[in-house]
PDB file of N, CA and C in Angstrom:
ATOM      1  N   MET A   1      37.280  69.605 -61.441  1.00 55.00           N
ATOM      2  CA  MET A   1      38.020  68.837 -60.470  1.00 55.00           C
ATOM      3  C   MET A   1      37.139  67.705 -59.941  1.00 55.00           C
ATOM      4  N   GLU A   2      37.696  66.489 -59.931  1.00 65.00           N
ATOM      5  CA  GLU A   2      36.945  65.315 -59.485  1.00 65.00           C
ATOM      6  C   GLU A   2      36.943  65.235 -57.957  1.00 65.00           C
ATOM      7  N   LYS A   3      35.753  64.979 -57.407  1.00 79.00           N
ATOM      8  CA  LYS A   3      35.613  64.882 -55.948  1.00 79.00           C
ATOM      9  C   LYS A   3      36.158  63.534 -55.470  1.00 79.00           C
ATOM     10  N   LYS A   4      36.959  63.562 -54.420  1.00 89.00           N
ATOM     11  CA  LYS A   4      37.488  62.327 -53.847  1.00 89.00           C
ATOM     12  C   LYS A   4      36.370  61.612 -53.100  1.00 89.00           C
ATOM     13  N   VAL A   5      36.378  60.294 -53.218  1.00 93.00           N
ATOM     14  CA  VAL A   5      35.394  59.455 -52.522  1.00 93.00           C
ATOM     15  C   VAL A   5      36.164  58.597 -51.531  1.00 93.00           C
ATOM     16  N   ASN A   6      35.614  58.461 -50.341  1.00 96.00           N
ATOM     17  CA  ASN A   6      36.243  57.638 -49.313  1.00 96.00           C
ATOM     18  C   ASN A   6      35.356  56.460 -48.952  1.00 96.00           C
ATOM     19  N   CYS A   7      35.985  55.411 -48.444  1.00 97.00           N
ATOM     20  CA  CYS A   7      35.282  54.218 -47.992  1.00 97.00           C
ATOM     21  C   CYS A   7      34.329  54.601 -46.863  1.00 97.00           C
ATOM     22  N   ASN A   8      33.108  54.112 -46.959  1.00 97.00           N
ATOM     23  CA  ASN A   8      32.105  54.402 -45.932  1.00 97.00           C
ATOM     24  C   ASN A   8      32.400  53.736 -44.592  1.00 97.00           C
ATOM     25  N   ILE A   9      33.317  52.791 -44.565  1.00 97.00           N
ATOM     26  CA  ILE A   9      33.634  52.108 -43.309  1.00 97.00           C
ATOM     27  C   ILE A   9      34.921  52.639 -42.690  1.00 97.00           C
ATOM     28  N   CYS A  10      36.024  52.605 -43.454  1.00 97.00           N
ATOM     29  CA  CYS A  10      37.328  52.963 -42.875  1.00 97.00           C
ATOM     30  C   CYS A  10      37.826  54.341 -43.290  1.00 97.00           C
ATOM     31  N   ASP A  11      37.117  54.984 -44.186  1.00 97.00           N
ATOM     32  CA  ASP A  11      37.425  56.347 -44.632  1.00 97.00           C
ATOM     33  C   ASP A  11      38.680  56.453 -45.497  1.00 97.00           C
ATOM     34  N   SER A  12      39.213  55.310 -45.984  1.00 96.00           N
ATOM     35  CA  SER A  12      40.357  55.392 -46.893  1.00 96.00           C
ATOM     36  C   SER A  12      39.884  55.873 -48.264  1.00 96.00           C
ATOM     37  N   GLU A  13      40.796  56.473 -49.013  1.00 95.00           N
ATOM     38  CA  GLU A  13      40.442  56.988 -50.331  1.00 95.00           C
ATOM     39  C   GLU A  13      40.136  55.842 -51.284  1.00 95.00           C
ATOM     40  N   ILE A  14      39.066  55.975 -52.037  1.00 95.00           N
ATOM     41  CA  ILE A  14      38.630  54.949 -52.982  1.00 95.00           C
ATOM     42  C   ILE A  14      39.425  55.062 -54.275  1.00 95.00           C
ATOM     43  N   GLU A  15      39.902  53.901 -54.743  1.00 92.00           N
ATOM     44  CA  GLU A  15      40.600  53.802 -56.014  1.00 92.00           C
ATOM     45  C   GLU A  15      39.948  52.675 -56.803  1.00 92.00           C
ATOM     46  N   GLU A  16      38.990  53.016 -57.657  1.00 86.00           N
ATOM     47  CA  GLU A  16      38.242  51.999 -58.396  1.00 86.00           C
ATOM     48  C   GLU A  16      39.147  51.136 -59.262  1.00 86.00           C
ATOM     49  N   ASP A  17      40.265  51.696 -59.744  1.00 87.00           N
ATOM     50  CA  ASP A  17      41.204  50.926 -60.567  1.00 87.00           C
ATOM     51  C   ASP A  17      41.861  49.792 -59.784  1.00 87.00           C
ATOM     52  N   ASN A  18      41.831  49.882 -58.463  1.00 89.00           N
ATOM     53  CA  ASN A  18      42.427  48.857 -57.607  1.00 89.00           C
ATOM     54  C   ASN A  18      41.395  47.882 -57.050  1.00 89.00           C
ATOM     55  N   GLY A  19      40.157  47.962 -57.512  1.00 90.00           N
ATOM     56  CA  GLY A  19      39.132  47.023 -57.073  1.00 90.00           C
ATOM     57  C   GLY A  19      38.172  47.551 -56.038  1.00 90.00           C
ATOM     58  N   ASP A  20      38.349  48.804 -55.622  1.00 95.00           N
ATOM     59  CA  ASP A  20      37.387  49.392 -54.694  1.00 95.00           C
ATOM     60  C   ASP A  20      36.031  49.518 -55.387  1.00 95.00           C
ATOM     61  N   ILE A  21      34.968  49.544 -54.619  1.00 94.00           N
ATOM     62  CA  ILE A  21      33.607  49.502 -55.166  1.00 94.00           C
ATOM     63  C   ILE A  21      32.864  50.792 -54.839  1.00 94.00           C
ATOM     64  N   VAL A  22      32.248  51.355 -55.855  1.00 95.00           N
ATOM     65  CA  VAL A  22      31.386  52.521 -55.681  1.00 95.00           C
ATOM     66  C   VAL A  22      30.040  52.154 -56.277  1.00 95.00           C
ATOM     67  N   GLY A  23      28.967  52.372 -55.530  1.00 95.00           N
ATOM     68  CA  GLY A  23      27.644  52.017 -56.023  1.00 95.00           C
ATOM     69  C   GLY A  23      26.562  52.625 -55.158  1.00 95.00           C
ATOM     70  N   LYS A  24      25.423  51.955 -55.148  1.00 96.00           N
ATOM     71  CA  LYS A  24      24.286  52.443 -54.369  1.00 96.00           C
ATOM     72  C   LYS A  24      23.604  51.280 -53.662  1.00 96.00           C
ATOM     73  N   PHE A  25      23.170  51.540 -52.433  1.00 92.00           N
ATOM     74  CA  PHE A  25      22.234  50.677 -51.724  1.00 92.00           C
ATOM     75  C   PHE A  25      20.896  51.367 -51.905  1.00 92.00           C
ATOM     76  N   GLY A  26      20.101  50.898 -52.848  1.00 95.00           N
ATOM     77  CA  GLY A  26      18.861  51.600 -53.169  1.00 95.00           C
ATOM     78  C   GLY A  26      19.211  52.960 -53.733  1.00 95.00           C
ATOM     79  N   ILE A  27      18.853  54.025 -53.021  1.00 96.00           N
ATOM     80  CA  ILE A  27      19.180  55.373 -53.492  1.00 96.00           C
ATOM     81  C   ILE A  27      20.363  55.972 -52.732  1.00 96.00           C
ATOM     82  N   SER A  28      20.902  55.255 -51.772  1.00 96.00           N
ATOM     83  CA  SER A  28      22.013  55.764 -50.969  1.00 96.00           C
ATOM     84  C   SER A  28      23.355  55.424 -51.617  1.00 96.00           C
ATOM     85  N   PRO A  29      24.153  56.438 -51.943  1.00 95.00           N
ATOM     86  CA  PRO A  29      25.472  56.158 -52.511  1.00 95.00           C
ATOM     87  C   PRO A  29      26.390  55.533 -51.466  1.00 95.00           C
ATOM     88  N   VAL A  30      27.183  54.534 -51.886  1.00 96.00           N
ATOM     89  CA  VAL A  30      28.124  53.864 -50.996  1.00 96.00           C
ATOM     90  C   VAL A  30      29.453  53.655 -51.721  1.00 96.00           C
ATOM     91  N   ALA A  31      30.498  53.511 -50.940  1.00 97.00           N
ATOM     92  CA  ALA A  31      31.822  53.205 -51.473  1.00 97.00           C
ATOM     93  C   ALA A  31      32.551  52.348 -50.450  1.00 97.00           C
ATOM     94  N   PHE A  32      33.213  51.297 -50.920  1.00 97.00           N
ATOM     95  CA  PHE A  32      33.940  50.400 -50.036  1.00 97.00           C
ATOM     96  C   PHE A  32      35.291  50.056 -50.651  1.00 97.00           C
ATOM     97  N   CYS A  33      36.341  50.104 -49.824  1.00 96.00           N
ATOM     98  CA  CYS A  33      37.666  49.696 -50.288  1.00 96.00           C
ATOM     99  C   CYS A  33      37.713  48.169 -50.327  1.00 96.00           C
ATOM    100  N   VAL A  34      38.733  47.632 -51.007  1.00 96.00           N
ATOM    101  CA  VAL A  34      38.836  46.175 -51.137  1.00 96.00           C
ATOM    102  C   VAL A  34      38.972  45.493 -49.773  1.00 96.00           C
ATOM    103  N   TRP A  35      39.636  46.159 -48.829  1.00 96.00           N
ATOM    104  CA  TRP A  35      39.819  45.547 -47.510  1.00 96.00           C
ATOM    105  C   TRP A  35      38.497  45.423 -46.774  1.00 96.00           C
ATOM    106  N   CYS A  36      37.672  46.445 -46.856  1.00 97.00           N
ATOM    107  CA  CYS A  36      36.371  46.398 -46.181  1.00 97.00           C
ATOM    108  C   CYS A  36      35.419  45.437 -46.889  1.00 97.00           C
ATOM    109  N   VAL A  37      35.462  45.381 -48.226  1.00 95.00           N
ATOM    110  CA  VAL A  37      34.632  44.417 -48.961  1.00 95.00           C
ATOM    111  C   VAL A  37      35.025  42.998 -48.561  1.00 95.00           C
ATOM    112  N   SER A  38      36.322  42.747 -48.489  1.00 96.00           N
ATOM    113  CA  SER A  38      36.807  41.431 -48.090  1.00 96.00           C
ATOM    114  C   SER A  38      36.342  41.079 -46.676  1.00 96.00           C
ATOM    115  N   SER A  39      36.399  42.041 -45.777  1.00 96.00           N
ATOM    116  CA  SER A  39      35.962  41.813 -44.396  1.00 96.00           C
ATOM    117  C   SER A  39      34.467  41.554 -44.316  1.00 96.00           C
ATOM    118  N   MET A  40      33.672  42.310 -45.092  1.00 95.00           N
ATOM    119  CA  MET A  40      32.218  42.084 -45.099  1.00 95.00           C
ATOM    120  C   MET A  40      31.887  40.712 -45.676  1.00 95.00           C
ATOM    121  N   THR A  41      32.590  40.322 -46.739  1.00 95.00           N
ATOM    122  CA  THR A  41      32.370  39.011 -47.338  1.00 95.00           C
ATOM    123  C   THR A  41      32.687  37.901 -46.342  1.00 95.00           C
ATOM    124  N   ASP A  42      33.805  38.031 -45.651  1.00 96.00           N
ATOM    125  CA  ASP A  42      34.179  37.047 -44.647  1.00 96.00           C
ATOM    126  C   ASP A  42      33.145  36.974 -43.524  1.00 96.00           C
ATOM    127  N   MET A  43      32.621  38.124 -43.127  1.00 96.00           N
ATOM    128  CA  MET A  43      31.608  38.159 -42.071  1.00 96.00           C
ATOM    129  C   MET A  43      30.353  37.400 -42.512  1.00 96.00           C
ATOM    130  N   VAL A  44      29.913  37.602 -43.756  1.00 95.00           N
ATOM    131  CA  VAL A  44      28.736  36.904 -44.274  1.00 95.00           C
ATOM    132  C   VAL A  44      28.988  35.400 -44.316  1.00 95.00           C
ATOM    133  N   ILE A  45      30.190  35.005 -44.740  1.00 94.00           N
ATOM    134  CA  ILE A  45      30.545  33.584 -44.780  1.00 94.00           C
ATOM    135  C   ILE A  45      30.431  32.986 -43.379  1.00 94.00           C
ATOM    136  N   GLN A  46      30.986  33.681 -42.384  1.00 93.00           N
ATOM    137  CA  GLN A  46      30.941  33.169 -41.011  1.00 93.00           C
ATOM    138  C   GLN A  46      29.525  33.157 -40.450  1.00 93.00           C
ATOM    139  N   LEU A  47      28.760  34.221 -40.686  1.00 94.00           N
ATOM    140  CA  LEU A  47      27.398  34.305 -40.141  1.00 94.00           C
ATOM    141  C   LEU A  47      26.480  33.233 -40.716  1.00 94.00           C
ATOM    142  N   ASN A  48      26.739  32.813 -41.954  1.00 90.00           N
ATOM    143  CA  ASN A  48      25.912  31.791 -42.586  1.00 90.00           C
ATOM    144  C   ASN A  48      26.477  30.393 -42.417  1.00 90.00           C
ATOM    145  N   GLY A  49      27.578  30.270 -41.694  1.00 89.00           N
ATOM    146  CA  GLY A  49      28.168  28.952 -41.445  1.00 89.00           C
ATOM    147  C   GLY A  49      28.874  28.366 -42.647  1.00 89.00           C
ATOM    148  N   PHE A  50      29.169  29.179 -43.647  1.00 88.00           N
ATOM    149  CA  PHE A  50      29.800  28.654 -44.863  1.00 88.00           C
ATOM    150  C   PHE A  50      31.292  28.409 -44.690  1.00 88.00           C
ATOM    151  N   ASP A  51      31.809  28.621 -43.496  1.00 90.00           N
ATOM    152  CA  ASP A  51      33.195  28.263 -43.210  1.00 90.00           C
ATOM    153  C   ASP A  51      33.270  26.857 -42.610  1.00 90.00           C
ATOM    154  N   ASP A  52      32.142  26.152 -42.597  1.00 91.00           N
ATOM    155  CA  ASP A  52      32.045  24.784 -42.093  1.00 91.00           C
ATOM    156  C   ASP A  52      31.764  23.851 -43.263  1.00 91.00           C
ATOM    157  N   ILE A  53      32.583  22.843 -43.457  1.00 92.00           N
ATOM    158  CA  ILE A  53      32.469  21.943 -44.609  1.00 92.00           C
ATOM    159  C   ILE A  53      31.117  21.241 -44.652  1.00 92.00           C
ATOM    160  N   ASP A  54      30.628  20.765 -43.529  1.00 92.00           N
ATOM    161  CA  ASP A  54      29.335  20.065 -43.521  1.00 92.00           C
ATOM    162  C   ASP A  54      28.196  20.998 -43.921  1.00 92.00           C
ATOM    163  N   THR A  55      28.237  22.228 -43.442  1.00 90.00           N
ATOM    164  CA  THR A  55      27.222  23.214 -43.827  1.00 90.00           C
ATOM    165  C   THR A  55      27.279  23.481 -45.320  1.00 90.00           C
ATOM    166  N   LEU A  56      28.491  23.608 -45.860  1.00 91.00           N
ATOM    167  CA  LEU A  56      28.647  23.829 -47.302  1.00 91.00           C
ATOM    168  C   LEU A  56      28.121  22.652 -48.113  1.00 91.00           C
ATOM    169  N   LYS A  57      28.422  21.446 -47.670  1.00 93.00           N
ATOM    170  CA  LYS A  57      27.933  20.251 -48.378  1.00 93.00           C
ATOM    171  C   LYS A  57      26.404  20.224 -48.379  1.00 93.00           C
ATOM    172  N   ASP A  58      25.789  20.541 -47.246  1.00 93.00           N
ATOM    173  CA  ASP A  58      24.326  20.580 -47.168  1.00 93.00           C
ATOM    174  C   ASP A  58      23.770  21.628 -48.128  1.00 93.00           C
ATOM    175  N   ARG A  59      24.399  22.795 -48.167  1.00 91.00           N
ATOM    176  CA  ARG A  59      23.924  23.874 -49.046  1.00 91.00           C
ATOM    177  C   ARG A  59      24.076  23.488 -50.509  1.00 91.00           C
ATOM    178  N   ILE A  60      25.183  22.823 -50.852  1.00 93.00           N
ATOM    179  CA  ILE A  60      25.385  22.363 -52.229  1.00 93.00           C
ATOM    180  C   ILE A  60      24.304  21.357 -52.601  1.00 93.00           C
ATOM    181  N   ASN A  61      24.000  20.436 -51.695  1.00 94.00           N
ATOM    182  CA  ASN A  61      22.937  19.460 -51.956  1.00 94.00           C
ATOM    183  C   ASN A  61      21.596  20.152 -52.173  1.00 94.00           C
ATOM    184  N   ASP A  62      21.296  21.158 -51.344  1.00 93.00           N
ATOM    185  CA  ASP A  62      20.056  21.922 -51.500  1.00 93.00           C
ATOM    186  C   ASP A  62      19.992  22.594 -52.868  1.00 93.00           C
ATOM    187  N   LEU A  63      21.089  23.215 -53.275  1.00 94.00           N
ATOM    188  CA  LEU A  63      21.130  23.889 -54.579  1.00 94.00           C
ATOM    189  C   LEU A  63      20.963  22.903 -55.728  1.00 94.00           C
ATOM    190  N   GLU A  64      21.606  21.735 -55.621  1.00 94.00           N
ATOM    191  CA  GLU A  64      21.471  20.710 -56.663  1.00 94.00           C
ATOM    192  C   GLU A  64      20.033  20.232 -56.768  1.00 94.00           C
ATOM    193  N   GLU A  65      19.374  20.027 -55.627  1.00 93.00           N
ATOM    194  CA  GLU A  65      17.976  19.599 -55.636  1.00 93.00           C
ATOM    195  C   GLU A  65      17.080  20.670 -56.252  1.00 93.00           C
ATOM    196  N   GLU A  66      17.337  21.942 -55.927  1.00 92.00           N
ATOM    197  CA  GLU A  66      16.553  23.045 -56.502  1.00 92.00           C
ATOM    198  C   GLU A  66      16.731  23.112 -58.013  1.00 92.00           C
ATOM    199  N   GLN A  67      17.959  22.975 -58.476  1.00 90.00           N
ATOM    200  CA  GLN A  67      18.219  23.028 -59.912  1.00 90.00           C
ATOM    201  C   GLN A  67      17.583  21.838 -60.628  1.00 90.00           C
ATOM    202  N   TYR A  68      17.642  20.661 -60.006  1.00 90.00           N
ATOM    203  CA  TYR A  68      17.024  19.483 -60.605  1.00 90.00           C
ATOM    204  C   TYR A  68      15.518  19.660 -60.701  1.00 90.00           C
ATOM    205  N   ALA A  69      14.900  20.207 -59.643  1.00 89.00           N
ATOM    206  CA  ALA A  69      13.450  20.439 -59.645  1.00 89.00           C
ATOM    207  C   ALA A  69      13.067  21.453 -60.710  1.00 89.00           C
ATOM    208  N   GLU A  70      13.888  22.472 -60.944  1.00 89.00           N
ATOM    209  CA  GLU A  70      13.603  23.495 -61.951  1.00 89.00           C
ATOM    210  C   GLU A  70      13.698  22.938 -63.368  1.00 89.00           C
ATOM    211  N   GLN A  71      14.533  21.914 -63.566  1.00 88.00           N
ATOM    212  CA  GLN A  71      14.731  21.335 -64.898  1.00 88.00           C
ATOM    213  C   GLN A  71      13.563  20.446 -65.301  1.00 88.00           C
ATOM    214  N   LYS A  72      12.781  19.999 -64.348  1.00 78.00           N
ATOM    215  CA  LYS A  72      11.652  19.114 -64.655  1.00 78.00           C
ATOM    216  C   LYS A  72      10.512  19.872 -65.260  1.00 78.00           C
TER     217      LYS A  72
END
């Protein structure tokens, strides 16, 4: 019998076929439903200012400069 896995945040049942994620943070097993993954992703976007167009443009310029420097 297969053990049910629940989301570590909201405790909903994990369904990997629906896009839920099961993995490890280092050696700690973790599982996240698509809703919690989406919420965490949105939080990272907001915390890094990537929901601001000017911030995104600056970051794109930084990445382009880094890639150009690596090609030399």
